[in-house]
Amino acid sequence: MLDIQKIRAEFPILSEKVNGKPLVYFDNGATSQKPQIVIDAEAKYYQEINANIHRGVHTLSQLATDAYEISRVKIQHHINAKFSHEVLFTSGTTHGINLVTNGFASILKPGDEILVSALEHHSNIVPWQMLCEKTGAVLKVIPINEDGELIMETFDVLLSEKTKVVTVNHISNALGIINPIKSIIEKAHAVGAAVLIDGAQAVPHLKPDVQDLDCDFYAFSGHKMCGPTGTGILYGKEEWLNKLPPYQGGGEMIKEVTFEKTTYADLPHKFEAGTPNIAGGIVLGTAIDYLNNIGFHNIQKQEQKLLEHATKRLLEIEGLKIYGTGKNKASVISFNIDGIHPYDIGSIIDKLGIAVRTGHHCAQPIMNFFCIPGTIRASFSFYNTIEEIDVMVEAVKKAKTMLS
Ligand SMILES: *Cc1c(COP(=O)(O)O)cnc(C)c1O
């Protein structure tokens, strides 16, 4: 069993007060809080080894480069990539997805098809729409059912020889549904399509194995997994990364530059133009170590306990409806109360120190599907407690009484 109080003590912000009340932080789906070890590692980098990487022969530059590359290998092992050069540092999931869609602009032809799911975050919809505009490719959508699950029978029908890319999230940020990505990847590969998995909501809860999944790309952000903002990873299979053109031009990504012709650097540097977030990349490794020390098995056990308790307690409230009732779920609950705007509940419980997200959660198509303006989303992390959930439930009851 995890010692939750001991873990909570490692996160300074969790003992803050908000609006005079102890903070109850249930907006982990938007970004997670950071343990002291992560905060310290960021300062330590600047205090002790700050220098630009891959450039200088001087000692500090070597130390910074080593730390950055050690972090890359650490992340390679964490996601079980075959090679460390398949692990690209990015500024986050959004950057990783755009790197891929930009690359496919030189591959797709008019009439080619891209399948996205109806559960996607805007950052895994809009870049593909932009790609379609550029190339004449056609975007098709894998629909969901009333439980918020992908309708796999329709996916089978949509999939054809025309399908060049399939992209879905591993876990939905808006509903918490865990998608059957292994079967999606297998079926997509059977028609020769490449698969990008948006893992932004999965990596805080589980350890993805990219070789076992056999996905072609897997993108995620550091800030939702106890790491710094402005960090992220794009995993890409070597053969795909060799096929795609560079995303940005600049320093670091070249072999040789003349005004007649420039040749590009080898992987991973071909995709890492300019000075990256060096401290962030190193500290993302620290965050991953931290999570592995707690253990993803323990994290899941704690989070499932929170999910079960919150589901049961929230359903005590009359007129409350939960969206995303599928069986396979991560610790995210999206809900509404009959006749009350989600924003009004969110504002009242904020006054009581409770941080939840209200709105469309960057997934407007899901809200349109359910014909609602948005939801209240409580997303739990391993450092949250049963007591905090009870505090939220009482606050929601109070808000309901005030508003009805
Ligand atoms: C947060 C999130 C993103 C975007 O991540 P950024 O860190 O803002 O780039 C994309 N997809 C999902 C599912 C997310 O939850």
CSV table of C-alpha atoms and ligand atoms in Angstrom, one decimal:
chain,number,residue,atom,x,y,z
A,1,MET,CA,0.0,0.0,0.0
A,2,LEU,CA,1.1,3.5,-0.8
A,3,ASP,CA,1.7,5.9,2.1
A,4,ILE,CA,-0.4,8.7,0.6
A,5,GLN,CA,0.3,11.2,3.4
A,6,LYS,CA,4.1,10.7,2.9
A,7,ILE,CA,3.7,11.1,-0.9
A,8,ARG,CA,1.5,14.3,-0.4
A,9,ALA,CA,4.3,15.8,1.8
A,10,GLU,CA,6.6,15.6,-1.2
A,11,PHE,CA,4.3,18.0,-3.2
A,12,PRO,CA,4.7,21.5,-1.6
A,13,ILE,CA,1.6,22.9,-3.4
A,14,LEU,CA,-0.7,20.3,-1.9
A,15,SER,CA,-0.4,22.0,1.5
A,16,GLU,CA,-1.3,25.4,0.1
A,17,LYS,CA,-4.6,27.1,0.8
A,18,VAL,CA,-6.8,28.4,-1.9
A,19,ASN,CA,-9.5,31.0,-1.1
A,20,GLY,CA,-8.8,30.3,2.5
A,21,LYS,CA,-9.5,26.5,2.2
A,22,PRO,CA,-7.1,23.6,1.9
A,23,LEU,CA,-6.5,23.0,-1.8
A,24,VAL,CA,-8.3,20.0,-3.3
A,25,TYR,CA,-6.5,19.6,-6.7
A,26,PHE,CA,-8.7,17.5,-9.1
A,27,ASP,CA,-7.4,19.1,-12.3
A,28,ASN,CA,-4.7,16.6,-12.9
A,29,GLY,CA,-5.9,16.0,-16.5
A,30,ALA,CA,-4.9,19.5,-17.3
A,31,THR,CA,-1.6,19.3,-15.6
A,32,SER,CA,-0.2,17.4,-12.6
A,33,GLN,CA,1.5,18.9,-9.6
A,34,LYS,CA,5.3,18.5,-9.1
A,35,PRO,CA,7.2,16.8,-6.3
A,36,GLN,CA,10.0,18.6,-4.6
A,37,ILE,CA,12.6,16.3,-6.3
A,38,VAL,CA,11.5,17.6,-9.7
A,39,ILE,CA,11.5,21.2,-8.5
A,40,ASP,CA,15.0,20.7,-7.0
A,41,ALA,CA,16.4,19.0,-10.2
A,42,GLU,CA,15.4,22.0,-12.3
A,43,ALA,CA,17.2,24.4,-10.0
A,44,LYS,CA,20.2,22.1,-9.7
A,45,TYR,CA,20.6,22.1,-13.5
A,46,TYR,CA,20.9,25.9,-13.6
A,47,GLN,CA,23.0,26.1,-10.5
A,48,GLU,CA,25.5,23.4,-11.5
A,49,ILE,CA,25.8,22.5,-15.1
A,50,ASN,CA,23.9,25.0,-17.3
A,51,ALA,CA,25.5,25.2,-20.8
A,52,ASN,CA,24.4,24.6,-24.3
A,53,ILE,CA,24.4,21.0,-25.5
A,54,HIS,CA,26.0,19.2,-28.4
A,55,ARG,CA,28.1,22.2,-29.2
A,56,GLY,CA,31.0,23.0,-26.9
A,57,VAL,CA,34.1,20.9,-26.0
A,58,HIS,CA,34.1,22.6,-22.7
A,59,THR,CA,33.3,20.7,-19.5
A,60,LEU,CA,29.9,22.1,-18.7
A,61,SER,CA,28.7,21.6,-22.2
A,62,GLN,CA,29.7,18.0,-22.0
A,63,LEU,CA,28.0,17.6,-18.6
A,64,ALA,CA,24.8,19.1,-19.9
A,65,THR,CA,24.9,17.0,-23.1
A,66,ASP,CA,25.5,13.9,-21.1
A,67,ALA,CA,22.6,14.6,-18.7
A,68,TYR,CA,20.3,15.3,-21.6
A,69,GLU,CA,21.3,12.2,-23.5
A,70,ILE,CA,21.1,10.0,-20.4
A,71,SER,CA,17.5,11.3,-19.9
A,72,ARG,CA,16.7,10.3,-23.5
A,73,VAL,CA,17.9,6.8,-22.9
A,74,LYS,CA,16.0,6.6,-19.6
A,75,ILE,CA,12.8,7.6,-21.5
A,76,GLN,CA,13.7,5.0,-24.3
A,77,HIS,CA,13.7,2.3,-21.7
A,78,HIS,CA,10.6,3.6,-20.0
A,79,ILE,CA,8.5,3.3,-23.1
A,80,ASN,CA,10.6,0.3,-24.4
A,81,ALA,CA,11.6,1.9,-27.7
A,82,LYS,CA,14.1,-0.1,-29.7
A,83,PHE,CA,16.5,2.8,-30.2
A,84,SER,CA,17.2,6.0,-28.3
A,85,HIS,CA,17.2,7.9,-31.6
A,86,GLU,CA,13.5,7.0,-31.9
A,87,VAL,CA,12.9,9.2,-28.9
A,88,LEU,CA,12.5,12.9,-29.9
A,89,PHE,CA,12.4,15.7,-27.3
A,90,THR,CA,9.5,18.1,-28.1
A,91,SER,CA,7.8,20.9,-26.2
A,92,GLY,CA,4.7,18.6,-25.7
A,93,THR,CA,2.1,16.5,-27.3
A,94,THR,CA,0.9,19.3,-29.6
A,95,HIS,CA,4.4,19.8,-30.9
A,96,GLY,CA,4.8,16.0,-31.5
A,97,ILE,CA,1.6,15.7,-33.4
A,98,ASN,CA,2.4,18.7,-35.6
A,99,LEU,CA,5.8,17.3,-36.3
A,100,VAL,CA,4.2,14.2,-37.7
A,101,THR,CA,1.3,16.0,-39.7
A,102,ASN,CA,3.9,18.4,-41.2
A,103,GLY,CA,5.9,15.4,-42.4
A,104,PHE,CA,3.0,13.7,-43.9
A,105,ALA,CA,2.3,16.7,-46.1
A,106,SER,CA,5.0,15.4,-48.5
A,107,ILE,CA,3.6,11.9,-48.4
A,108,LEU,CA,-0.2,12.1,-48.8
A,109,LYS,CA,-2.0,12.5,-52.1
A,110,PRO,CA,-5.5,13.8,-52.8
A,111,GLY,CA,-8.1,11.2,-51.9
A,112,ASP,CA,-6.0,9.5,-49.3
A,113,GLU,CA,-7.9,9.1,-46.0
A,114,ILE,CA,-7.0,9.9,-42.4
A,115,LEU,CA,-9.1,8.3,-39.6
A,116,VAL,CA,-9.4,10.2,-36.3
A,117,SER,CA,-11.6,9.3,-33.4
A,118,ALA,CA,-14.5,11.3,-32.1
A,119,LEU,CA,-12.8,11.3,-28.7
A,120,GLU,CA,-9.8,13.4,-29.7
A,121,HIS,CA,-8.4,16.5,-28.1
A,122,HIS,CA,-8.4,19.5,-30.4
A,123,SER,CA,-4.6,19.1,-30.8
A,124,ASN,CA,-5.2,15.7,-32.4
A,125,ILE,CA,-7.9,17.0,-34.7
A,126,VAL,CA,-6.8,20.4,-36.0
A,127,PRO,CA,-3.3,19.5,-37.3
A,128,TRP,CA,-4.9,16.7,-39.3
A,129,GLN,CA,-7.5,19.1,-40.7
A,130,MET,CA,-4.7,21.4,-41.7
A,131,LEU,CA,-2.9,18.5,-43.4
A,132,CYS,CA,-6.0,17.6,-45.3
A,133,GLU,CA,-6.3,21.2,-46.5
A,134,LYS,CA,-2.7,21.1,-47.7
A,135,THR,CA,-2.8,17.7,-49.4
A,136,GLY,CA,-6.4,17.1,-50.5
A,137,ALA,CA,-6.6,14.1,-48.1
A,138,VAL,CA,-9.9,13.3,-46.5
A,139,LEU,CA,-10.6,13.2,-42.7
A,140,LYS,CA,-13.0,10.5,-41.5
A,141,VAL,CA,-14.2,10.1,-38.0
A,142,ILE,CA,-14.5,6.9,-35.9
A,143,PRO,CA,-17.8,7.5,-33.9
A,144,ILE,CA,-18.5,6.8,-30.3
A,145,ASN,CA,-21.5,5.3,-28.5
A,146,GLU,CA,-23.6,6.6,-25.6
A,147,ASP,CA,-21.0,5.2,-23.1
A,148,GLY,CA,-18.2,7.2,-24.8
A,149,GLU,CA,-16.6,4.1,-26.4
A,150,LEU,CA,-15.4,3.9,-29.9
A,151,ILE,CA,-17.7,2.0,-32.2
A,152,MET,CA,-15.2,-0.6,-33.5
A,153,GLU,CA,-17.7,-2.1,-36.1
A,154,THR,CA,-17.8,1.3,-37.8
A,155,PHE,CA,-14.0,1.6,-37.6
A,156,ASP,CA,-13.8,-1.7,-39.5
A,157,VAL,CA,-16.1,-0.3,-42.1
A,158,LEU,CA,-14.2,3.0,-42.5
A,159,LEU,CA,-10.8,1.3,-42.8
A,160,SER,CA,-9.7,0.6,-46.4
A,161,GLU,CA,-6.8,0.6,-48.8
A,162,LYS,CA,-7.3,4.4,-49.0
A,163,THR,CA,-6.5,4.8,-45.2
A,164,LYS,CA,-3.0,6.1,-44.8
A,165,VAL,CA,-3.1,7.2,-41.2
A,166,VAL,CA,-5.1,6.3,-38.1
A,167,THR,CA,-4.9,8.4,-35.0
A,168,VAL,CA,-6.6,7.9,-31.6
A,169,ASN,CA,-5.8,8.8,-28.1
A,170,HIS,CA,-4.7,6.1,-25.7
A,171,ILE,CA,-7.0,7.6,-23.0
A,172,SER,CA,-9.6,10.3,-23.5
A,173,ASN,CA,-8.9,13.5,-21.6
A,174,ALA,CA,-12.6,14.5,-21.6
A,175,LEU,CA,-14.2,11.2,-20.5
A,176,GLY,CA,-11.3,9.0,-19.2
A,177,ILE,CA,-12.2,6.1,-21.6
A,178,ILE,CA,-9.3,3.8,-22.3
A,179,ASN,CA,-9.3,2.9,-26.0
A,180,PRO,CA,-8.5,-0.5,-27.4
A,181,ILE,CA,-5.4,0.8,-29.2
A,182,LYS,CA,-3.7,-2.5,-29.7
A,183,SER,CA,-6.5,-3.8,-31.8
A,184,ILE,CA,-6.8,-0.5,-33.7
A,185,ILE,CA,-3.1,-0.6,-34.5
A,186,GLU,CA,-3.2,-4.2,-35.7
A,187,LYS,CA,-6.2,-3.5,-38.0
A,188,ALA,CA,-4.7,-0.3,-39.3
A,189,HIS,CA,-1.4,-2.0,-40.1
A,190,ALA,CA,-3.4,-4.7,-42.0
A,191,VAL,CA,-4.4,-2.1,-44.6
A,192,GLY,CA,-0.9,-0.5,-44.6
A,193,ALA,CA,-1.9,2.7,-42.6
A,194,ALA,CA,0.5,4.3,-40.1
A,195,VAL,CA,-0.8,4.9,-36.5
A,196,LEU,CA,-0.2,7.8,-34.2
A,197,ILE,CA,-1.2,7.4,-30.6
A,198,ASP,CA,-1.9,10.5,-28.5
A,199,GLY,CA,-0.6,9.3,-25.1
A,200,ALA,CA,-0.9,12.6,-23.2
A,201,GLN,CA,-3.5,11.2,-20.8
A,202,ALA,CA,-2.1,7.7,-20.6
A,203,VAL,CA,1.5,8.3,-19.4
A,204,PRO,CA,0.5,9.6,-15.9
A,205,HIS,CA,-1.3,6.3,-15.3
A,206,LEU,CA,0.6,3.6,-17.1
A,207,LYS,CA,3.8,2.7,-18.8
A,208,PRO,CA,3.3,2.3,-22.5
A,209,ASP,CA,5.3,-0.3,-24.3
A,210,VAL,CA,5.7,1.0,-27.9
A,211,GLN,CA,7.2,-2.2,-29.3
A,212,ASP,CA,4.4,-4.3,-27.9
A,213,LEU,CA,1.8,-1.9,-29.1
A,214,ASP,CA,3.7,-1.7,-32.4
A,215,CYS,CA,2.5,1.9,-32.9
A,216,ASP,CA,4.3,4.1,-35.5
A,217,PHE,CA,4.2,7.2,-33.3
A,218,TYR,CA,3.4,7.9,-29.7
A,219,ALA,CA,3.2,11.5,-28.4
A,220,PHE,CA,3.0,12.7,-24.9
A,221,SER,CA,3.7,15.7,-22.6
A,222,GLY,CA,5.9,15.9,-19.6
A,223,HIS,CA,3.7,18.3,-17.5
A,224,LYS,CA,0.9,15.8,-17.0
A,225,MET,CA,3.3,13.2,-15.5
A,226,CYS,CA,4.9,15.3,-12.8
A,227,GLY,CA,7.5,16.8,-15.2
A,228,PRO,CA,8.0,20.5,-16.2
A,229,THR,CA,5.8,22.4,-18.7
A,230,GLY,CA,7.2,22.8,-22.2
A,231,THR,CA,8.6,19.2,-22.3
A,232,GLY,CA,7.4,16.2,-24.2
A,233,ILE,CA,8.3,13.2,-26.3
A,234,LEU,CA,7.5,12.0,-29.7
A,235,TYR,CA,8.4,8.4,-30.2
A,236,GLY,CA,8.6,7.4,-33.9
A,237,LYS,CA,9.7,4.2,-35.5
A,238,GLU,CA,13.1,4.6,-37.1
A,239,GLU,CA,11.8,3.8,-40.6
A,240,TRP,CA,9.1,6.5,-40.3
A,241,LEU,CA,11.5,9.1,-38.9
A,242,ASN,CA,13.8,8.5,-41.7
A,243,LYS,CA,11.0,8.8,-44.2
A,244,LEU,CA,9.6,12.1,-42.8
A,245,PRO,CA,11.2,15.4,-43.7
A,246,PRO,CA,12.5,17.7,-40.9
A,247,TYR,CA,9.9,19.8,-39.2
A,248,GLN,CA,11.9,23.0,-38.4
A,249,GLY,CA,15.2,24.2,-39.9
A,250,GLY,CA,18.0,25.7,-37.9
A,251,GLY,CA,21.0,24.8,-35.8
A,252,GLU,CA,21.6,21.3,-34.4
A,253,MET,CA,19.5,19.6,-37.2
A,254,ILE,CA,22.1,19.9,-40.0
A,255,LYS,CA,25.1,17.9,-41.2
A,256,GLU,CA,26.5,20.5,-43.5
A,257,VAL,CA,25.2,23.9,-44.7
A,258,THR,CA,26.2,25.7,-47.9
A,259,PHE,CA,24.0,28.1,-49.9
A,260,GLU,CA,23.8,25.5,-52.6
A,261,LYS,CA,22.6,22.6,-50.5
A,262,THR,CA,22.1,21.6,-46.8
A,263,THR,CA,22.3,18.0,-45.6
A,264,TYR,CA,20.4,17.0,-42.5
A,265,ALA,CA,21.7,15.5,-39.3
A,266,ASP,CA,21.1,11.9,-38.3
A,267,LEU,CA,18.2,10.9,-36.0
A,268,PRO,CA,17.2,12.2,-33.5
A,269,HIS,CA,18.9,15.6,-34.2
A,270,LYS,CA,17.2,16.0,-37.6
A,271,PHE,CA,14.0,16.8,-35.7
A,272,GLU,CA,15.6,18.8,-32.9
A,273,ALA,CA,16.4,22.2,-34.4
A,274,GLY,CA,17.6,25.0,-32.1
A,275,THR,CA,18.4,25.0,-28.4
A,276,PRO,CA,15.8,22.8,-26.7
A,277,ASN,CA,14.4,23.0,-23.2
A,278,ILE,CA,17.6,21.4,-21.8
A,279,ALA,CA,16.7,21.6,-18.2
A,280,GLY,CA,13.2,20.3,-18.9
A,281,GLY,CA,14.4,17.3,-20.9
A,282,ILE,CA,16.7,16.3,-18.1
A,283,VAL,CA,14.1,16.9,-15.4
A,284,LEU,CA,11.5,14.9,-17.3
A,285,GLY,CA,13.8,12.0,-16.7
A,286,THR,CA,13.7,12.8,-13.0
A,287,ALA,CA,9.9,12.8,-13.0
A,288,ILE,CA,9.8,9.4,-14.7
A,289,ASP,CA,12.2,8.0,-12.1
A,290,TYR,CA,9.9,9.4,-9.4
A,291,LEU,CA,6.8,7.7,-10.9
A,292,ASN,CA,8.7,4.4,-11.4
A,293,ASN,CA,9.8,4.5,-7.8
A,294,ILE,CA,6.2,4.7,-6.7
A,295,GLY,CA,5.3,2.1,-9.3
A,296,PHE,CA,2.7,2.2,-11.9
A,297,HIS,CA,0.9,-0.8,-10.4
A,298,ASN,CA,0.5,1.1,-7.1
A,299,ILE,CA,-0.5,4.3,-8.9
A,300,GLN,CA,-3.3,2.4,-10.8
A,301,LYS,CA,-4.5,0.7,-7.6
A,302,GLN,CA,-4.8,4.0,-5.8
A,303,GLU,CA,-6.4,5.8,-8.7
A,304,GLN,CA,-9.0,3.0,-9.4
A,305,LYS,CA,-9.9,3.2,-5.7
A,306,LEU,CA,-10.5,6.9,-6.0
A,307,LEU,CA,-12.4,6.5,-9.3
A,308,GLU,CA,-14.8,3.9,-7.7
A,309,HIS,CA,-15.4,5.9,-4.6
A,310,ALA,CA,-16.0,9.1,-6.6
A,311,THR,CA,-18.4,7.4,-9.0
A,312,LYS,CA,-20.4,5.9,-6.2
A,313,ARG,CA,-20.6,9.1,-4.1
A,314,LEU,CA,-21.4,11.4,-7.0
A,315,LEU,CA,-24.2,9.2,-8.2
A,316,GLU,CA,-25.9,9.8,-4.7
A,317,ILE,CA,-26.7,13.3,-6.0
A,318,GLU,CA,-30.0,13.5,-7.7
A,319,GLY,CA,-30.0,14.7,-11.3
A,320,LEU,CA,-26.3,14.0,-11.7
A,321,LYS,CA,-25.2,12.3,-14.9
A,322,ILE,CA,-21.8,10.9,-15.6
A,323,TYR,CA,-20.4,11.0,-19.2
A,324,GLY,CA,-18.1,8.2,-20.2
A,325,THR,CA,-19.6,5.1,-18.6
A,326,GLY,CA,-17.6,2.6,-20.6
A,327,LYS,CA,-15.9,-0.2,-18.6
A,328,ASN,CA,-12.3,0.6,-19.2
A,329,LYS,CA,-11.6,3.9,-17.5
A,330,ALA,CA,-8.8,5.9,-16.0
A,331,SER,CA,-9.4,8.2,-13.0
A,332,VAL,CA,-11.4,10.9,-14.7
A,333,ILE,CA,-15.0,11.7,-14.1
A,334,SER,CA,-17.0,14.1,-16.3
A,335,PHE,CA,-20.4,15.0,-15.0
A,336,ASN,CA,-23.3,17.5,-15.1
A,337,ILE,CA,-26.3,18.2,-12.9
A,338,ASP,CA,-29.7,18.5,-14.5
A,339,GLY,CA,-30.5,22.1,-15.4
A,340,ILE,CA,-27.3,23.7,-14.0
A,341,HIS,CA,-24.5,25.0,-16.1
A,342,PRO,CA,-21.2,23.3,-15.4
A,343,TYR,CA,-19.4,26.6,-15.0
A,344,ASP,CA,-21.7,27.7,-12.1
A,345,ILE,CA,-20.8,24.6,-10.1
A,346,GLY,CA,-17.1,25.0,-10.9
A,347,SER,CA,-17.1,28.6,-9.7
A,348,ILE,CA,-18.9,27.8,-6.4
A,349,ILE,CA,-16.7,24.8,-5.5
A,350,ASP,CA,-13.6,26.9,-6.4
A,351,LYS,CA,-14.5,29.2,-3.6
A,352,LEU,CA,-14.3,26.1,-1.4
A,353,GLY,CA,-10.8,25.4,-2.5
A,354,ILE,CA,-11.6,22.7,-5.1
A,355,ALA,CA,-9.9,22.8,-8.5
A,356,VAL,CA,-11.9,21.0,-11.2
A,357,ARG,CA,-12.0,21.8,-14.9
A,358,THR,CA,-15.3,23.0,-16.4
A,359,GLY,CA,-16.0,23.4,-20.1
A,360,HIS,CA,-15.4,21.4,-23.3
A,361,HIS,CA,-11.9,20.2,-22.3
A,362,CYS,CA,-10.5,20.9,-25.8
A,363,ALA,CA,-12.9,18.2,-27.1
A,364,GLN,CA,-15.9,20.1,-28.5
A,365,PRO,CA,-17.0,17.3,-30.8
A,366,ILE,CA,-17.6,15.1,-27.7
A,367,MET,CA,-19.8,17.8,-26.1
A,368,ASN,CA,-21.7,18.2,-29.4
A,369,PHE,CA,-22.3,14.4,-29.4
A,370,PHE,CA,-23.9,14.6,-25.9
A,371,CYS,CA,-25.6,17.9,-26.8
A,372,ILE,CA,-24.1,19.7,-23.8
A,373,PRO,CA,-22.1,22.9,-23.5
A,374,GLY,CA,-19.5,21.2,-21.4
A,375,THR,CA,-19.0,19.1,-18.2
A,376,ILE,CA,-17.4,19.3,-14.8
A,377,ARG,CA,-14.3,17.2,-14.9
A,378,ALA,CA,-12.6,15.8,-11.8
A,379,SER,CA,-9.4,14.0,-12.7
A,380,PHE,CA,-7.5,12.2,-9.9
A,381,SER,CA,-3.9,11.5,-9.3
A,382,PHE,CA,-2.3,8.9,-7.0
A,383,TYR,CA,-1.7,11.8,-4.5
A,384,ASN,CA,-5.4,12.4,-4.1
A,385,THR,CA,-7.4,11.0,-1.2
A,386,ILE,CA,-10.8,9.5,-0.4
A,387,GLU,CA,-11.3,12.4,2.0
A,388,GLU,CA,-10.8,14.9,-0.7
A,389,ILE,CA,-13.4,13.3,-2.8
A,390,ASP,CA,-15.9,13.5,0.1
A,391,VAL,CA,-15.1,17.2,0.4
A,392,MET,CA,-15.8,17.6,-3.3
A,393,VAL,CA,-19.1,15.7,-3.1
A,394,GLU,CA,-20.3,17.8,-0.2
A,395,ALA,CA,-19.3,21.0,-2.1
A,396,VAL,CA,-21.2,19.9,-5.2
A,397,LYS,CA,-24.3,19.2,-3.1
A,398,LYS,CA,-24.0,22.6,-1.6
A,399,ALA,CA,-23.6,24.2,-5.0
A,400,LYS,CA,-26.6,22.4,-6.3
A,401,THR,CA,-28.8,23.6,-3.4
A,402,MET,CA,-27.6,27.2,-4.0
A,403,LEU,CA,-28.3,27.0,-7.8
A,404,SER,CA,-31.6,25.2,-7.9
B,1,LIG,C1,-3.3,17.7,-22.8
B,1,LIG,C2,-3.6,16.9,-24.0
B,1,LIG,C3,-3.0,17.2,-25.2
B,1,LIG,C4,-2.2,18.4,-25.5
B,1,LIG,O1,-1.1,18.4,-24.7
B,1,LIG,P1,-0.1,19.7,-24.6
B,1,LIG,O2,0.7,19.5,-23.4
B,1,LIG,O3,-1.1,20.9,-24.4
B,1,LIG,O4,0.6,19.8,-25.9
B,1,LIG,C5,-3.3,16.4,-26.3
B,1,LIG,N1,-4.1,15.3,-26.2
B,1,LIG,C6,-4.6,14.9,-25.0
B,1,LIG,C7,-5.4,13.7,-24.9
B,1,LIG,C8,-4.4,15.7,-23.9
B,1,LIG,O5,-4.9,15.4,-22.7
